[in-house]
Amino acid sequence: MSMKHFIIAYCLYFIYQYFFIQMEKKNFPAQNKEDASSLANFHQVKQLIYEAELYINFSKQSLQGYTIIKFEIVDSSAKSVVLDCKDIVVSKVFLQAKNDDSEVVSVLEDSELQFTLHQDHPSKESLGTPLEIFLPSNYNSKFLDVKIYYETKHESNGLQWLDKSQTYSQKYPYVFTQCEAILARTCIPCQDSPSVKVLFKKVDLIIESGINALFGGELLKKSDLTFDGKACTKFEYTQKVIIPTYLFAIAAGDIHFKKISPRCGVYAEEHLLEKAVEEFKDIEVYLKAAEDYLDYKYVWGNYDVLFLPQAFPYGGMENPNLTFLNNALLVGDKSMVGTIAHEIAHSWTGNLVTNKNWDNFWVNEGFTVFMERKLMEIVKGKEIATLEADVGYDEFLYAVKIQGETHKYTCLEPKFQDEDPDDGFSVVPYEKGFNLLYYIEKLIGEELFRDILRIYIKTYAYKSIDYFAYKNILEEQLKLHGRSDVISKIDWHAWVEKPGFLPIEVNFKTKSAEEATLLFEDIIKGKFDENNFETAALTFNKFDTFVKVVFLNLFINKIDQLDDKNYSILSKITNLNKVECNNPEIMYTWLQVALRKKDEEAVEPTKQFLLKQGR
């Protein structure tokens, strides 16, 4: 072959390869235009109702069973149903037979459907391997019921498996889910987008006898049976309110329960139960305060909380009827109660009115932080609420510095492409979103802000929205109240689309924060030495939790002003390297100061902290 023919053949090969790859790509399910974090085709075939029966297999660390999904076909040209999946093995898929009232009555022997689990999808690392189920060529009904037999893999990131040695009682193993943002697809095949809420009509959990199994819903009944040759218990649950899939929640282990009010209760491992009840016995107070402020009743029935082992990676997760909380919140002084205020607020802002995609995550979290601090103000007073805002603002500043002022993840609307939205997780949507709403409240007044927020909740309850839903209601109501002048003062582009710091100056200073600042300045100026540091230690020890955090955050943000001599005095004042502190918020903040100063005495406390804290 001549060189000329070789080059021609070589070029033709790459042209062929290019077009072949492009053709292959065309066969892959595409990202949904409504939600770039989903590969499901819910614009064509929309999920409505889920039923599931799942065996919690601790020996294989897997959920095994099936789900039945009812769909509405909204586009008659649809040839398939595409579901989000990741680290799931699908064995069979059936078309369900129905009687006249559309209730499932049987599986036809000859109704097995063809399907493809796209293991080589280009976005498999971030978005998973979508399950495509092909419709029968002659299918012409408006509704579709599909039964999917599957099991999760050990690698499924939405499931955290703990052996019994990793629990407090060390009696039984433990498992819990964490499905926000896009990890429901690692637990159950689904259209894993907050754009399409679904009714979890029936969820049955089968587990070895003696282990309690919980689901985010209402327990209908439980019964004994033999399964897989073992004595087991079946727990039958329902969730009566439509929810996004990221609120799918399961937990199982040596879990005990105590009721604390007619609609509130606490789950925890046995030896922690009384401590948890004492620390969080005021849940009903916050629930009632939220109902009164929003003029909207709590729709979910019971409000129970589950204290998970400290491997749980967050402070809390707002699963309906079953808020997950971290044991690290049990510090003995009720200083972490703001977390429950936050999760309760999600019952309206997030669970009821939901962001339609993860670009609008701040619609969940910014509104919820605003409500959290409003509830803290109502129950605990303005000083506490303002201190929390001060701490949150410091955390926001740090997050922006870490990610970079121009990074898209510091925008309220980060515009995710094919990346996992968890990659962009930080306090930015929480605190930047809160500050936007707080700024609007200051512009229009507390009463008018509250009234507009009430209209917003009532208008969009049970729906999934973007931030324009609130913006439009806000502007309509401002015009109706003769406050059109305010509209031009809210620069939505600067707040939502531009990266970096806030477009305004904020001031959350309180008397307590001023005392912390004065002590900080005295230490920086070298006012204390070996002979008089004890007076400063007395002042520090009198600070409550959030004042201590504000105080220590000052050193984090101005660490270059703290020389070695004054750091040594600060270490003696706090004594946090030598005396165990039960409050992880204080220790977390202190260790950031100590490690920045390369304090070798902080290495062992840091190791112990990291071994105990998953948050």
PDB file of N, CA and C in Angstrom, residues 222-314:
ATOM      1  N   LYS A 222     -47.365  -4.457  60.639  1.00  0.00           N
ATOM      2  CA  LYS A 222     -46.195  -5.324  60.510  1.00  0.00           C
ATOM      3  C   LYS A 222     -46.609  -6.750  60.832  1.00  0.00           C
ATOM      4  N   SER A 223     -45.923  -7.695  60.220  1.00  0.00           N
ATOM      5  CA  SER A 223     -46.304  -9.093  60.384  1.00  0.00           C
ATOM      6  C   SER A 223     -45.067  -9.973  60.284  1.00  0.00           C
ATOM      7  N   ASP A 224     -45.130 -11.148  60.924  1.00  0.00           N
ATOM      8  CA  ASP A 224     -44.030 -12.103  60.894  1.00  0.00           C
ATOM      9  C   ASP A 224     -44.178 -13.029  59.691  1.00  0.00           C
ATOM     10  N   LEU A 225     -43.058 -13.420  59.119  1.00  0.00           N
ATOM     11  CA  LEU A 225     -43.048 -14.354  58.001  1.00  0.00           C
ATOM     12  C   LEU A 225     -41.682 -14.996  57.891  1.00  0.00           C
ATOM     13  N   THR A 226     -41.618 -16.029  57.070  1.00  0.00           N
ATOM     14  CA  THR A 226     -40.328 -16.642  56.757  1.00  0.00           C
ATOM     15  C   THR A 226     -39.918 -16.190  55.369  1.00  0.00           C
ATOM     16  N   PHE A 227     -38.697 -15.679  55.252  1.00  0.00           N
ATOM     17  CA  PHE A 227     -38.220 -15.185  53.963  1.00  0.00           C
ATOM     18  C   PHE A 227     -36.773 -15.605  53.804  1.00  0.00           C
ATOM     19  N   ASP A 228     -36.463 -16.165  52.652  1.00  0.00           N
ATOM     20  CA  ASP A 228     -35.095 -16.605  52.367  1.00  0.00           C
ATOM     21  C   ASP A 228     -34.602 -17.565  53.455  1.00  0.00           C
ATOM     22  N   GLY A 229     -35.539 -18.366  53.984  1.00  0.00           N
ATOM     23  CA  GLY A 229     -35.205 -19.349  55.001  1.00  0.00           C
ATOM     24  C   GLY A 229     -34.987 -18.786  56.385  1.00  0.00           C
ATOM     25  N   LYS A 230     -35.302 -17.490  56.601  1.00  0.00           N
ATOM     26  CA  LYS A 230     -35.068 -16.840  57.887  1.00  0.00           C
ATOM     27  C   LYS A 230     -36.364 -16.307  58.478  1.00  0.00           C
ATOM     28  N   ALA A 231     -36.412 -16.261  59.790  1.00  0.00           N
ATOM     29  CA  ALA A 231     -37.537 -15.606  60.472  1.00  0.00           C
ATOM     30  C   ALA A 231     -37.408 -14.101  60.269  1.00  0.00           C
ATOM     31  N   CYS A 232     -38.430 -13.512  59.677  1.00  0.00           N
ATOM     32  CA  CYS A 232     -38.375 -12.095  59.312  1.00  0.00           C
ATOM     33  C   CYS A 232     -39.641 -11.366  59.735  1.00  0.00           C
ATOM     34  N   THR A 233     -39.577 -10.056  59.625  1.00  0.00           N
ATOM     35  CA  THR A 233     -40.736  -9.193  59.850  1.00  0.00           C
ATOM     36  C   THR A 233     -40.944  -8.345  58.610  1.00  0.00           C
ATOM     37  N   LYS A 234     -42.210  -8.211  58.205  1.00  0.00           N
ATOM     38  CA  LYS A 234     -42.550  -7.313  57.104  1.00  0.00           C
ATOM     39  C   LYS A 234     -43.191  -6.055  57.683  1.00  0.00           C
ATOM     40  N   PHE A 235     -42.615  -4.892  57.352  1.00  0.00           N
ATOM     41  CA  PHE A 235     -43.151  -3.596  57.749  1.00  0.00           C
ATOM     42  C   PHE A 235     -43.820  -2.973  56.516  1.00  0.00           C
ATOM     43  N   GLU A 236     -45.103  -2.659  56.619  1.00  0.00           N
ATOM     44  CA  GLU A 236     -45.838  -2.106  55.484  1.00  0.00           C
ATOM     45  C   GLU A 236     -46.101  -0.618  55.727  1.00  0.00           C
ATOM     46  N   TYR A 237     -45.587   0.221  54.813  1.00  0.00           N
ATOM     47  CA  TYR A 237     -45.667   1.670  54.959  1.00  0.00           C
ATOM     48  C   TYR A 237     -46.400   2.302  53.775  1.00  0.00           C
ATOM     49  N   THR A 238     -46.872   3.522  53.990  1.00  0.00           N
ATOM     50  CA  THR A 238     -47.387   4.345  52.901  1.00  0.00           C
ATOM     51  C   THR A 238     -46.979   5.788  53.150  1.00  0.00           C
ATOM     52  N   GLN A 239     -46.804   6.537  52.074  1.00  0.00           N
ATOM     53  CA  GLN A 239     -46.607   7.982  52.165  1.00  0.00           C
ATOM     54  C   GLN A 239     -47.773   8.615  51.413  1.00  0.00           C
ATOM     55  N   LYS A 240     -48.607   9.354  52.133  1.00  0.00           N
ATOM     56  CA  LYS A 240     -49.871   9.832  51.571  1.00  0.00           C
ATOM     57  C   LYS A 240     -49.752  11.140  50.789  1.00  0.00           C
ATOM     58  N   VAL A 241     -48.576  11.759  50.835  1.00  0.00           N
ATOM     59  CA  VAL A 241     -48.361  13.036  50.146  1.00  0.00           C
ATOM     60  C   VAL A 241     -47.332  12.807  49.036  1.00  0.00           C
ATOM     61  N   ILE A 242     -47.568  13.394  47.866  1.00  0.00           N
ATOM     62  CA  ILE A 242     -46.593  13.254  46.785  1.00  0.00           C
ATOM     63  C   ILE A 242     -45.280  13.931  47.179  1.00  0.00           C
ATOM     64  N   ILE A 243     -44.174  13.272  46.810  1.00  0.00           N
ATOM     65  CA  ILE A 243     -42.854  13.776  47.187  1.00  0.00           C
ATOM     66  C   ILE A 243     -41.883  13.580  46.017  1.00  0.00           C
ATOM     67  N   PRO A 244     -40.801  14.355  45.969  1.00  0.00           N
ATOM     68  CA  PRO A 244     -39.724  14.068  45.013  1.00  0.00           C
ATOM     69  C   PRO A 244     -38.970  12.825  45.466  1.00  0.00           C
ATOM     70  N   THR A 245     -38.315  12.161  44.522  1.00  0.00           N
ATOM     71  CA  THR A 245     -37.655  10.897  44.843  1.00  0.00           C
ATOM     72  C   THR A 245     -36.506  11.060  45.829  1.00  0.00           C
ATOM     73  N   TYR A 246     -35.909  12.252  45.915  1.00  0.00           N
ATOM     74  CA  TYR A 246     -34.773  12.402  46.841  1.00  0.00           C
ATOM     75  C   TYR A 246     -35.200  12.294  48.296  1.00  0.00           C
ATOM     76  N   LEU A 247     -36.519  12.273  48.553  1.00  0.00           N
ATOM     77  CA  LEU A 247     -37.016  12.106  49.916  1.00  0.00           C
ATOM     78  C   LEU A 247     -37.348  10.650  50.239  1.00  0.00           C
ATOM     79  N   PHE A 248     -37.038   9.742  49.333  1.00  0.00           N
ATOM     80  CA  PHE A 248     -37.172   8.311  49.608  1.00  0.00           C
ATOM     81  C   PHE A 248     -36.208   7.961  50.737  1.00  0.00           C
ATOM     82  N   ALA A 249     -36.720   7.405  51.840  1.00  0.00           N
ATOM     83  CA  ALA A 249     -35.881   7.239  53.035  1.00  0.00           C
ATOM     84  C   ALA A 249     -36.164   5.922  53.735  1.00  0.00           C
ATOM     85  N   ILE A 250     -35.103   5.170  53.987  1.00  0.00           N
ATOM     86  CA  ILE A 250     -35.171   3.904  54.718  1.00  0.00           C
ATOM     87  C   ILE A 250     -34.086   3.907  55.791  1.00  0.00           C
ATOM     88  N   ALA A 251     -34.401   3.330  56.935  1.00  0.00           N
ATOM     89  CA  ALA A 251     -33.390   3.086  57.971  1.00  0.00           C
ATOM     90  C   ALA A 251     -33.769   1.803  58.700  1.00  0.00           C
ATOM     91  N   ALA A 252     -32.782   1.057  59.146  1.00  0.00           N
ATOM     92  CA  ALA A 252     -33.055  -0.179  59.883  1.00  0.00           C
ATOM     93  C   ALA A 252     -31.905  -0.478  60.825  1.00  0.00           C
ATOM     94  N   GLY A 253     -32.263  -0.959  62.010  1.00  0.00           N
ATOM     95  CA  GLY A 253     -31.250  -1.303  62.999  1.00  0.00           C
ATOM     96  C   GLY A 253     -31.889  -1.515  64.353  1.00  0.00           C
ATOM     97  N   ASP A 254     -31.088  -1.407  65.387  1.00  0.00           N
ATOM     98  CA  ASP A 254     -31.576  -1.544  66.768  1.00  0.00           C
ATOM     99  C   ASP A 254     -32.146  -0.190  67.191  1.00  0.00           C
ATOM    100  N   ILE A 255     -33.358   0.093  66.720  1.00  0.00           N
ATOM    101  CA  ILE A 255     -33.953   1.422  66.835  1.00  0.00           C
ATOM    102  C   ILE A 255     -35.179   1.353  67.754  1.00  0.00           C
ATOM    103  N   HIS A 256     -35.233   2.283  68.711  1.00  0.00           N
ATOM    104  CA  HIS A 256     -36.337   2.332  69.674  1.00  0.00           C
ATOM    105  C   HIS A 256     -37.050   3.679  69.554  1.00  0.00           C
ATOM    106  N   PHE A 257     -38.263   3.742  70.100  1.00  0.00           N
ATOM    107  CA  PHE A 257     -39.126   4.914  69.881  1.00  0.00           C
ATOM    108  C   PHE A 257     -39.757   5.387  71.187  1.00  0.00           C
ATOM    109  N   LYS A 258     -39.906   6.728  71.285  1.00  0.00           N
ATOM    110  CA  LYS A 258     -40.664   7.304  72.394  1.00  0.00           C
ATOM    111  C   LYS A 258     -41.431   8.523  71.877  1.00  0.00           C
ATOM    112  N   LYS A 259     -42.702   8.563  72.183  1.00  0.00           N
ATOM    113  CA  LYS A 259     -43.545   9.673  71.765  1.00  0.00           C
ATOM    114  C   LYS A 259     -43.331  10.847  72.713  1.00  0.00           C
ATOM    115  N   ILE A 260     -43.300  12.085  72.150  1.00  0.00           N
ATOM    116  CA  ILE A 260     -43.094  13.261  73.004  1.00  0.00           C
ATOM    117  C   ILE A 260     -44.250  14.255  72.905  1.00  0.00           C
ATOM    118  N   SER A 261     -45.155  14.056  71.938  1.00  0.00           N
ATOM    119  CA  SER A 261     -46.369  14.851  71.829  1.00  0.00           C
ATOM    120  C   SER A 261     -47.320  14.061  70.944  1.00  0.00           C
ATOM    121  N   PRO A 262     -48.585  14.478  70.833  1.00  0.00           N
ATOM    122  CA  PRO A 262     -49.521  13.686  70.023  1.00  0.00           C
ATOM    123  C   PRO A 262     -49.062  13.413  68.597  1.00  0.00           C
ATOM    124  N   ARG A 263     -48.252  14.299  68.003  1.00  0.00           N
ATOM    125  CA  ARG A 263     -47.829  14.064  66.617  1.00  0.00           C
ATOM    126  C   ARG A 263     -46.306  14.016  66.444  1.00  0.00           C
ATOM    127  N   CYS A 264     -45.569  14.033  67.538  1.00  0.00           N
ATOM    128  CA  CYS A 264     -44.101  14.030  67.448  1.00  0.00           C
ATOM    129  C   CYS A 264     -43.503  12.899  68.289  1.00  0.00           C
ATOM    130  N   GLY A 265     -42.407  12.333  67.790  1.00  0.00           N
ATOM    131  CA  GLY A 265     -41.727  11.284  68.531  1.00  0.00           C
ATOM    132  C   GLY A 265     -40.265  11.201  68.141  1.00  0.00           C
ATOM    133  N   VAL A 266     -39.505  10.430  68.923  1.00  0.00           N
ATOM    134  CA  VAL A 266     -38.057  10.310  68.727  1.00  0.00           C
ATOM    135  C   VAL A 266     -37.686   8.842  68.591  1.00  0.00           C
ATOM    136  N   TYR A 267     -36.913   8.531  67.540  1.00  0.00           N
ATOM    137  CA  TYR A 267     -36.288   7.221  67.364  1.00  0.00           C
ATOM    138  C   TYR A 267     -34.795   7.358  67.639  1.00  0.00           C
ATOM    139  N   ALA A 268     -34.231   6.352  68.285  1.00  0.00           N
ATOM    140  CA  ALA A 268     -32.785   6.334  68.526  1.00  0.00           C
ATOM    141  C   ALA A 268     -32.393   4.948  69.017  1.00  0.00           C
ATOM    142  N   GLU A 269     -31.089   4.662  69.023  1.00  0.00           N
ATOM    143  CA  GLU A 269     -30.633   3.462  69.697  1.00  0.00           C
ATOM    144  C   GLU A 269     -30.939   3.610  71.184  1.00  0.00           C
ATOM    145  N   GLU A 270     -31.167   2.479  71.828  1.00  0.00           N
ATOM    146  CA  GLU A 270     -31.790   2.474  73.153  1.00  0.00           C
ATOM    147  C   GLU A 270     -31.084   3.356  74.173  1.00  0.00           C
ATOM    148  N   HIS A 271     -29.757   3.269  74.263  1.00  0.00           N
ATOM    149  CA  HIS A 271     -29.064   3.997  75.320  1.00  0.00           C
ATOM    150  C   HIS A 271     -29.030   5.501  75.056  1.00  0.00           C
ATOM    151  N   LEU A 272     -29.358   5.928  73.815  1.00  0.00           N
ATOM    152  CA  LEU A 272     -29.393   7.357  73.489  1.00  0.00           C
ATOM    153  C   LEU A 272     -30.797   7.937  73.542  1.00  0.00           C
ATOM    154  N   LEU A 273     -31.797   7.082  73.685  1.00  0.00           N
ATOM    155  CA  LEU A 273     -33.174   7.535  73.502  1.00  0.00           C
ATOM    156  C   LEU A 273     -33.574   8.612  74.508  1.00  0.00           C
ATOM    157  N   GLU A 274     -33.338   8.391  75.792  1.00  0.00           N
ATOM    158  CA  GLU A 274     -33.752   9.366  76.809  1.00  0.00           C
ATOM    159  C   GLU A 274     -33.010  10.691  76.641  1.00  0.00           C
ATOM    160  N   LYS A 275     -31.722  10.605  76.315  1.00  0.00           N
ATOM    161  CA  LYS A 275     -30.930  11.821  76.089  1.00  0.00           C
ATOM    162  C   LYS A 275     -31.483  12.603  74.905  1.00  0.00           C
ATOM    163  N   ALA A 276     -31.861  11.881  73.843  1.00  0.00           N
ATOM    164  CA  ALA A 276     -32.405  12.528  72.648  1.00  0.00           C
ATOM    165  C   ALA A 276     -33.756  13.161  72.940  1.00  0.00           C
ATOM    166  N   VAL A 277     -34.577  12.468  73.697  1.00  0.00           N
ATOM    167  CA  VAL A 277     -35.906  13.003  74.059  1.00  0.00           C
ATOM    168  C   VAL A 277     -35.760  14.283  74.869  1.00  0.00           C
ATOM    169  N   GLU A 278     -34.858  14.292  75.832  1.00  0.00           N
ATOM    170  CA  GLU A 278     -34.652  15.472  76.673  1.00  0.00           C
ATOM    171  C   GLU A 278     -34.134  16.652  75.854  1.00  0.00           C
ATOM    172  N   GLU A 279     -33.188  16.367  74.952  1.00  0.00           N
ATOM    173  CA  GLU A 279     -32.561  17.445  74.176  1.00  0.00           C
ATOM    174  C   GLU A 279     -33.534  18.066  73.168  1.00  0.00           C
ATOM    175  N   PHE A 280     -34.426  17.233  72.612  1.00  0.00           N
ATOM    176  CA  PHE A 280     -35.289  17.706  71.526  1.00  0.00           C
ATOM    177  C   PHE A 280     -36.777  17.573  71.871  1.00  0.00           C
ATOM    178  N   LYS A 281     -37.107  17.755  73.132  1.00  0.00           N
ATOM    179  CA  LYS A 281     -38.498  17.599  73.552  1.00  0.00           C
ATOM    180  C   LYS A 281     -39.398  18.747  73.106  1.00  0.00           C
ATOM    181  N   ASP A 282     -38.812  19.835  72.575  1.00  0.00           N
ATOM    182  CA  ASP A 282     -39.598  20.994  72.176  1.00  0.00           C
ATOM    183  C   ASP A 282     -39.938  21.011  70.688  1.00  0.00           C
ATOM    184  N   ILE A 283     -39.883  19.861  70.032  1.00  0.00           N
ATOM    185  CA  ILE A 283     -40.171  19.810  68.596  1.00  0.00           C
ATOM    186  C   ILE A 283     -41.533  20.408  68.294  1.00  0.00           C
ATOM    187  N   GLU A 284     -42.519  20.060  69.092  1.00  0.00           N
ATOM    188  CA  GLU A 284     -43.888  20.546  68.851  1.00  0.00           C
ATOM    189  C   GLU A 284     -43.958  22.067  68.872  1.00  0.00           C
ATOM    190  N   VAL A 285     -43.150  22.704  69.704  1.00  0.00           N
ATOM    191  CA  VAL A 285     -43.141  24.162  69.802  1.00  0.00           C
ATOM    192  C   VAL A 285     -42.739  24.784  68.468  1.00  0.00           C
ATOM    193  N   TYR A 286     -41.712  24.224  67.850  1.00  0.00           N
ATOM    194  CA  TYR A 286     -41.229  24.746  66.566  1.00  0.00           C
ATOM    195  C   TYR A 286     -42.211  24.429  65.432  1.00  0.00           C
ATOM    196  N   LEU A 287     -42.825  23.263  65.516  1.00  0.00           N
ATOM    197  CA  LEU A 287     -43.805  22.872  64.504  1.00  0.00           C
ATOM    198  C   LEU A 287     -44.995  23.829  64.518  1.00  0.00           C
ATOM    199  N   LYS A 288     -45.467  24.145  65.723  1.00  0.00           N
ATOM    200  CA  LYS A 288     -46.602  25.062  65.857  1.00  0.00           C
ATOM    201  C   LYS A 288     -46.220  26.480  65.429  1.00  0.00           C
ATOM    202  N   ALA A 289     -44.997  26.890  65.762  1.00  0.00           N
ATOM    203  CA  ALA A 289     -44.548  28.234  65.368  1.00  0.00           C
ATOM    204  C   ALA A 289     -44.495  28.362  63.848  1.00  0.00           C
ATOM    205  N   ALA A 290     -44.069  27.309  63.153  1.00  0.00           N
ATOM    206  CA  ALA A 290     -44.028  27.335  61.690  1.00  0.00           C
ATOM    207  C   ALA A 290     -45.438  27.409  61.112  1.00  0.00           C
ATOM    208  N   GLU A 291     -46.353  26.638  61.663  1.00  0.00           N
ATOM    209  CA  GLU A 291     -47.746  26.678  61.200  1.00  0.00           C
ATOM    210  C   GLU A 291     -48.336  28.075  61.359  1.00  0.00           C
ATOM    211  N   ASP A 292     -48.072  28.711  62.489  1.00  0.00           N
ATOM    212  CA  ASP A 292     -48.622  30.043  62.749  1.00  0.00           C
ATOM    213  C   ASP A 292     -48.010  31.094  61.831  1.00  0.00           C
ATOM    214  N   TYR A 293     -46.698  31.032  61.644  1.00  0.00           N
ATOM    215  CA  TYR A 293     -46.035  32.051  60.818  1.00  0.00           C
ATOM    216  C   TYR A 293     -46.484  31.949  59.371  1.00  0.00           C
ATOM    217  N   LEU A 294     -46.609  30.730  58.859  1.00  0.00           N
ATOM    218  CA  LEU A 294     -46.959  30.536  57.448  1.00  0.00           C
ATOM    219  C   LEU A 294     -48.460  30.442  57.213  1.00  0.00           C
ATOM    220  N   ASP A 295     -49.231  30.358  58.308  1.00  0.00           N
ATOM    221  CA  ASP A 295     -50.691  30.217  58.193  1.00  0.00           C
ATOM    222  C   ASP A 295     -51.035  29.031  57.287  1.00  0.00           C
ATOM    223  N   TYR A 296     -50.334  27.915  57.517  1.00  0.00           N
ATOM    224  CA  TYR A 296     -50.535  26.723  56.690  1.00  0.00           C
ATOM    225  C   TYR A 296     -50.265  25.507  57.570  1.00  0.00           C
ATOM    226  N   LYS A 297     -51.248  24.652  57.712  1.00  0.00           N
ATOM    227  CA  LYS A 297     -51.127  23.493  58.584  1.00  0.00           C
ATOM    228  C   LYS A 297     -50.074  22.505  58.074  1.00  0.00           C
ATOM    229  N   TYR A 298     -49.429  21.848  58.991  1.00  0.00           N
ATOM    230  CA  TYR A 298     -48.496  20.764  58.679  1.00  0.00           C
ATOM    231  C   TYR A 298     -49.296  19.610  58.079  1.00  0.00           C
ATOM    232  N   VAL A 299     -48.941  19.174  56.865  1.00  0.00           N
ATOM    233  CA  VAL A 299     -49.802  18.242  56.115  1.00  0.00           C
ATOM    234  C   VAL A 299     -49.372  16.790  56.225  1.00  0.00           C
ATOM    235  N   TRP A 300     -48.259  16.504  56.905  1.00  0.00           N
ATOM    236  CA  TRP A 300     -47.656  15.188  56.800  1.00  0.00           C
ATOM    237  C   TRP A 300     -48.088  14.197  57.877  1.00  0.00           C
ATOM    238  N   GLY A 301     -48.975  14.634  58.803  1.00  0.00           N
ATOM    239  CA  GLY A 301     -49.384  13.733  59.885  1.00  0.00           C
ATOM    240  C   GLY A 301     -48.417  13.813  61.042  1.00  0.00           C
ATOM    241  N   ASN A 302     -47.697  12.723  61.310  1.00  0.00           N
ATOM    242  CA  ASN A 302     -46.726  12.704  62.395  1.00  0.00           C
ATOM    243  C   ASN A 302     -45.427  13.371  61.977  1.00  0.00           C
ATOM    244  N   TYR A 303     -44.731  13.941  62.971  1.00  0.00           N
ATOM    245  CA  TYR A 303     -43.372  14.442  62.747  1.00  0.00           C
ATOM    246  C   TYR A 303     -42.458  13.726  63.722  1.00  0.00           C
ATOM    247  N   ASP A 304     -41.748  12.723  63.223  1.00  0.00           N
ATOM    248  CA  ASP A 304     -40.819  11.956  64.042  1.00  0.00           C
ATOM    249  C   ASP A 304     -39.390  12.226  63.585  1.00  0.00           C
ATOM    250  N   VAL A 305     -38.454  12.091  64.508  1.00  0.00           N
ATOM    251  CA  VAL A 305     -37.034  12.254  64.177  1.00  0.00           C
ATOM    252  C   VAL A 305     -36.298  10.981  64.536  1.00  0.00           C
ATOM    253  N   LEU A 306     -35.291  10.664  63.733  1.00  0.00           N
ATOM    254  CA  LEU A 306     -34.444   9.499  63.972  1.00  0.00           C
ATOM    255  C   LEU A 306     -33.011   9.966  64.139  1.00  0.00           C
ATOM    256  N   PHE A 307     -32.416   9.660  65.297  1.00  0.00           N
ATOM    257  CA  PHE A 307     -31.008   9.970  65.525  1.00  0.00           C
ATOM    258  C   PHE A 307     -30.160   8.816  65.010  1.00  0.00           C
ATOM    259  N   LEU A 308     -29.454   9.096  63.917  1.00  0.00           N
ATOM    260  CA  LEU A 308     -28.634   8.091  63.258  1.00  0.00           C
ATOM    261  C   LEU A 308     -27.245   8.019  63.892  1.00  0.00           C
ATOM    262  N   PRO A 309     -26.525   6.942  63.652  1.00  0.00           N
ATOM    263  CA  PRO A 309     -25.123   6.909  64.067  1.00  0.00           C
ATOM    264  C   PRO A 309     -24.347   8.070  63.437  1.00  0.00           C
ATOM    265  N   GLN A 310     -23.238   8.415  64.044  1.00  0.00           N
ATOM    266  CA  GLN A 310     -22.515   9.611  63.613  1.00  0.00           C
ATOM    267  C   GLN A 310     -21.818   9.456  62.263  1.00  0.00           C
ATOM    268  N   ALA A 311     -21.940   8.284  61.633  1.00  0.00           N
ATOM    269  CA  ALA A 311     -21.467   8.132  60.259  1.00  0.00           C
ATOM    270  C   ALA A 311     -22.346   8.926  59.293  1.00  0.00           C
ATOM    271  N   PHE A 312     -23.548   9.281  59.707  1.00  0.00           N
ATOM    272  CA  PHE A 312     -24.442  10.087  58.864  1.00  0.00           C
ATOM    273  C   PHE A 312     -23.731  11.390  58.500  1.00  0.00           C
ATOM    274  N   PRO A 313     -23.664  11.724  57.202  1.00  0.00           N
ATOM    275  CA  PRO A 313     -22.770  12.813  56.784  1.00  0.00           C
ATOM    276  C   PRO A 313     -23.322  14.225  56.931  1.00  0.00           C
ATOM    277  N   TYR A 314     -24.546  14.376  57.455  1.00  0.00           N
ATOM    278  CA  TYR A 314     -25.127  15.712  57.578  1.00  0.00           C
ATOM    279  C   TYR A 314     -25.642  15.929  59.002  1.00  0.00           C
TER     280      TYR A 314
END
